[in-house]
């Protein structure tokens, strides 16, 4: 299982290396970096233990599977080459998440570099696309916010338990979600002791959420999605508001989750009254869920917590790798979250 | 202007002392504390500069005006005595916020100790009850979450610009909102790098928000209100979702705020596109507002940021004091927020 | 390898469970808790995945090895019973760290409950007592601050490279070092955006550091040790000042570390100029070291970083367990630190 | 009192505006910024209330006194022009702090642009240079670390109570000390949950501390100075180690502080046993001090806490402005620190 990581020096890259180091069957033989060719990754991350391949810029690495942790727009342009060389690809960017190239162009402002590959690409949410992922050559690893929202909502919409037009997703993320972007907005002094909404009404994860929820609901739907920036490094909490379909009880909603996730390793609905906290998921691949049907207002409130770098990025990518290479899905991913 | 503070050793108490120290006309002559009688407040807060009255437990202090920063249920039992002694009272607890004693009992689980005073008590939101506050002997200082929500929503509802049944208030608060409560839930190790919802559907600020919004809307309404706990010390952000009334534009909504707050010192609608951050308000009495009408979903998203200890508690109380004593409302309250 | 944990509900207890869950050979069959008998540990820590034994209070559990994560003074009183039942014991309290019962009584204010066991107990710092630990029935897991200080200083003192009377250890710890103690001092609001020294000149880790450094130096020595409380959850940094022995160069000092740690898995001296950061060690068992001989002042400055809950407590305890049970020392402990 | 601020858009600039807004006699008539000419400062800092002069680049503003919050090397080149125009200057950079241009060149790597002005410049530490400051046209506002260290040590050295060769200053600063520098090192994700030393042995505040302590001691001395970066926005704590001169008691040391600071407004030695915390000083101009003579080791441990942006920069600058313009030194500076 020869594994490569393109974009190894970003936060997602580091997180992939951390998880791959603990994976019993993966051998990381290639680290790609445009900016640091020839360097040892430990020059950038001196705390990373172990021996690692020198950072390289080669075009087509000799690996069985390749994680691409590159900016949106850059993987799609190379994916065809990788696939032609017999390399399976897990793309952690947004390039292959939207099935419709026009949507991609509308929200990302980029002409899609490889629209012909969109049909082949599989959306890498294992709980819902497991068989397709196992057979795929090209997997689009979901966005962090969509992962939280979809795991909370897909079963409920699939079962017709929620009014499709009523969805409001109010979500908050740790700053690592922005990657290692060096900008004043992400300085410690401006984030610490601060909390703010951003991208209100225009965040790029919106069409991804809508695509997958529409598929689950069997009808086109739109959501209000408002992300916020939390003064934490890791973690996403999505708080979701919806109207139940007529006659639906809280028990119906819970049962839907229980059925969907009874055999799942990583999705953990909590006991009634115990609400998710981002720290439950810290440094782990687990997802925590809770809901409440508020009789006073007739609305359901749902919450989902993940670690954006693990289940929202590198951990889910490793989960996909395990499936694509025919290994047990949980391999190397069952670490408990940190507490405290 | 002889001022007293009951409950001086809590966080709200300290914040009152900090503001009163900088107030040009207030002389703080009495500090009340049940637990620390005879102590100097600097034994509890060694960083507080200046000379302060010794902490005392006396029943009826010799002051013109008294801030009561005591747990809910304790001020109401004493307020009659204070008023009878000619002392004006600003109550920072919830005792006099709800006009209906039955609502108080339902949400706080306490029989109201002084229902006869409810009619006299004035809800201390200066921008909407200025004249009443100026004439009042007893002011109920609003809750922190309600302050943020009401300043954002009241003008819009009063003008009939929002559908009254559509309101969802998703809010997040710094931990100082819990006061100096010593409990595992508020330990640094459990809050740091963490974010969570709490009191979902049952938070006690719900009826306060509903009372005041219903008055503004001219009809009884209910809101979905979900508070969250932020890993910050100070600050509240309320993110609010609503449906506009038919035909209402974003410009209509903005105009409503502009008209309501044109002559106000402390409520600052931000330029379009600039969203509030809790840090804008840090250690200040200012309120920051923004909104957006999302054409895709037909919903309005509104955000309001305050410092929960200043505008959400002690600062608003001083604003009320200024009004009750016939001083300029802004006196001692115009410090800019900290940045960074 | 049947393993038990006494004091499973504290932070160190949780960290032991997190590490044992990832350990390929340990089976955790007993969780002890005085306060929560009969409960499931997930009622206290809902984010902990997996199935765990019910919390119990039994006196002598049926295990091969027992971690005691209890307050100082409580393990020593039971250790004899555990040993008599054939259970190997790793004590994470201070009960068996000091060889001299009188020192224990002087610094901890407790009469030592089992002075007869002190001779048998082995100080569990694997890099220096590996053979003794491998043969031990009773291991005293080192304190968190001592672990950082001793790994930095022992080789240098053993080689006579530092003046024994010149040592100043200025250290800072994350708040989890205080355990789950519910006290106002550890509230988020009082720790966040704050930094302070504590226990100046009287911290209980002082005699432990002095005992082990005196043994290394071959002479009785005293150190100035000042701990500080950091607004972080995990991590210790020790910054150490010393005078080099006459004629000693920076290269001599580095060589001493290199020789001492060439074959060690977990102690990583960094390349010259790269100073340790607590985050390098986050959630890992690794120790990071750096030093500089400042020609201007003639002093050596040394820094060491660890995660106080892993290498400073639970990780080191698992390292000791591996040795005591004849397993490879690194088993289950090679996870890389988190970044970011 | 027409006041100007050069470099108004940096953190120190914002802090000056915050303090000047609360100052009863200062009128801020000029804001200088090279990068944002023509903009309103509220475009950069939307949370800053009030009306402000448009940002301008003019060479010689029409003001009585000018704060220069510019990078080192830039103020010195302009100071002569300002002085010639009759403008008093308070320089918050390092340009005029070192009396010896050669020292400046050695530590800052810059040829001094105005060595002829060095003799006239007064070191702006009011407690020790009050008369000179009052008469000065050009004041060098001290560095943040030096302010903390000098206020702790100068009286003790002046009285000959410490061995001059024994000083070790281990200090930690909040990140705002780095200003609004946009670099990966200051990203939230890399600072949060982290603590590290930096500039070990080479920090530029070293010669400033040594200059002023040498003057106090009446002999040239050198110090070991190790700064660390704290995951907080504001605050400096200096923990200092020294040997007392023969026969000196802890009482002698305390008495020295009491005598030096009896009539001072801003320097507050704490009661024995109460150690400074950075939060005591948050957003205030106060300095908190404590010490302990440890009989076991024969060393004195001293701690000093300030807010690096107030007493360590803008607050001290306003204190100097008050003196230079013949106003009461405390004017506009007596706000209590925030708690929590």
Coordinates of C-alpha atoms in Angstrom, one line a residue, chain C residues 107 165-170 172 189-190 192-197 200-202 206 210 222-224 226 228 230-234 237 239 241 243 275-279 292 294 296-297 299 301 303 339-340, chain D residues 107 165-170 172 189-190 192-197 200-202 206 210 222-224 226 228 230-234 237 239 241 243 275-279 292 294 296-297 299 301 303 339-340:
Chain C
X107 CA 6.5 18.6 51.4
X165 CA 24.5 24.9 42.5
X166 CA 23.5 27.0 39.5
X167 CA 20.2 25.5 38.4
X168 CA 17.1 27.6 37.9
X169 CA 14.0 25.9 36.4
X170 CA 11.3 28.3 35.2
X172 CA 4.9 26.6 32.7
X189 CA -12.8 33.1 32.9
X190 CA -9.9 33.3 35.3
X192 CA -8.1 32.5 29.8
X193 CA -6.0 35.5 28.7
X194 CA -4.0 35.1 31.9
X195 CA -0.6 33.8 33.0
X196 CA 0.8 33.6 36.5
X197 CA 3.4 32.0 38.7
X200 CA 6.8 30.0 44.2
X201 CA 9.5 28.3 46.2
X202 CA 7.1 25.7 47.7
X206 CA 10.9 20.5 43.9
X210 CA 16.3 17.7 43.5
X222 CA 19.1 22.4 45.3
X223 CA 17.2 24.1 42.5
X224 CA 15.1 27.2 42.2
X226 CA 9.1 28.3 39.7
X228 CA 3.5 29.1 36.1
X230 CA -0.6 28.7 31.1
X231 CA -3.9 29.3 29.4
X232 CA -3.6 26.1 27.5
X233 CA -5.0 22.7 28.3
X234 CA -2.0 20.5 27.7
X237 CA 7.7 23.9 28.9
X239 CA 13.2 26.9 30.6
X241 CA 19.3 28.4 33.4
X243 CA 26.4 27.8 34.6
X275 CA 13.4 25.8 20.1
X276 CA 10.8 23.5 21.6
X277 CA 7.1 24.5 21.6
X278 CA 4.6 22.8 23.8
X279 CA 2.5 22.1 20.7
X292 CA 22.2 27.5 23.9
X294 CA 25.2 32.4 25.7
X296 CA 27.6 37.2 26.6
X297 CA 26.5 36.0 30.1
X299 CA 25.0 30.9 31.1
X301 CA 19.7 28.2 28.5
X303 CA 14.3 24.2 27.1
X339 CA -0.4 20.2 14.4
X340 CA -2.0 22.5 14.5
Chain D
X107 CA 21.4 44.9 18.0
X165 CA 25.9 39.9 37.9
X166 CA 23.1 37.5 39.0
X167 CA 20.1 38.7 37.0
X168 CA 18.0 36.3 35.0
X169 CA 14.8 37.6 33.4
X170 CA 12.5 35.0 32.1
X172 CA 6.4 35.9 28.6
X189 CA -3.7 27.9 14.8
X190 CA 0.1 28.0 15.6
X192 CA -3.3 28.7 20.4
X193 CA -2.6 25.9 22.8
X194 CA 1.1 26.6 22.4
X195 CA 4.0 28.2 24.4
X196 CA 7.5 28.7 23.3
X197 CA 10.7 30.6 23.9
X200 CA 16.9 33.2 23.1
X201 CA 20.0 35.3 23.9
X202 CA 19.5 37.7 21.0
X206 CA 18.3 43.0 26.1
X210 CA 21.1 46.3 30.5
X222 CA 24.6 42.0 31.8
X223 CA 21.4 40.0 32.1
X224 CA 20.1 36.7 30.8
X226 CA 14.6 34.9 27.6
X228 CA 8.4 33.5 25.5
X230 CA 2.0 33.2 25.3
X231 CA -1.3 32.3 23.8
X232 CA -2.9 35.5 25.0
X233 CA -3.4 38.8 23.2
X234 CA -2.3 41.2 25.9
X237 CA 4.8 38.7 33.0
X239 CA 9.8 36.3 36.4
X241 CA 15.9 35.5 39.5
X243 CA 21.1 36.8 44.3
X275 CA 1.6 36.9 42.9
X276 CA 0.9 39.1 39.8
X277 CA -1.2 37.7 37.0
X278 CA -1.2 39.3 33.6
X279 CA -4.9 39.6 33.8
X292 CA 10.1 36.2 47.6
X294 CA 13.8 31.7 49.0
X296 CA 16.5 27.2 50.6
X297 CA 18.3 28.5 47.6
X299 CA 17.7 33.4 45.6
X301 CA 12.3 35.5 42.8
X303 CA 7.5 38.9 39.3
X339 CA -11.8 41.0 35.3
X340 CA -12.6 38.6 34.1

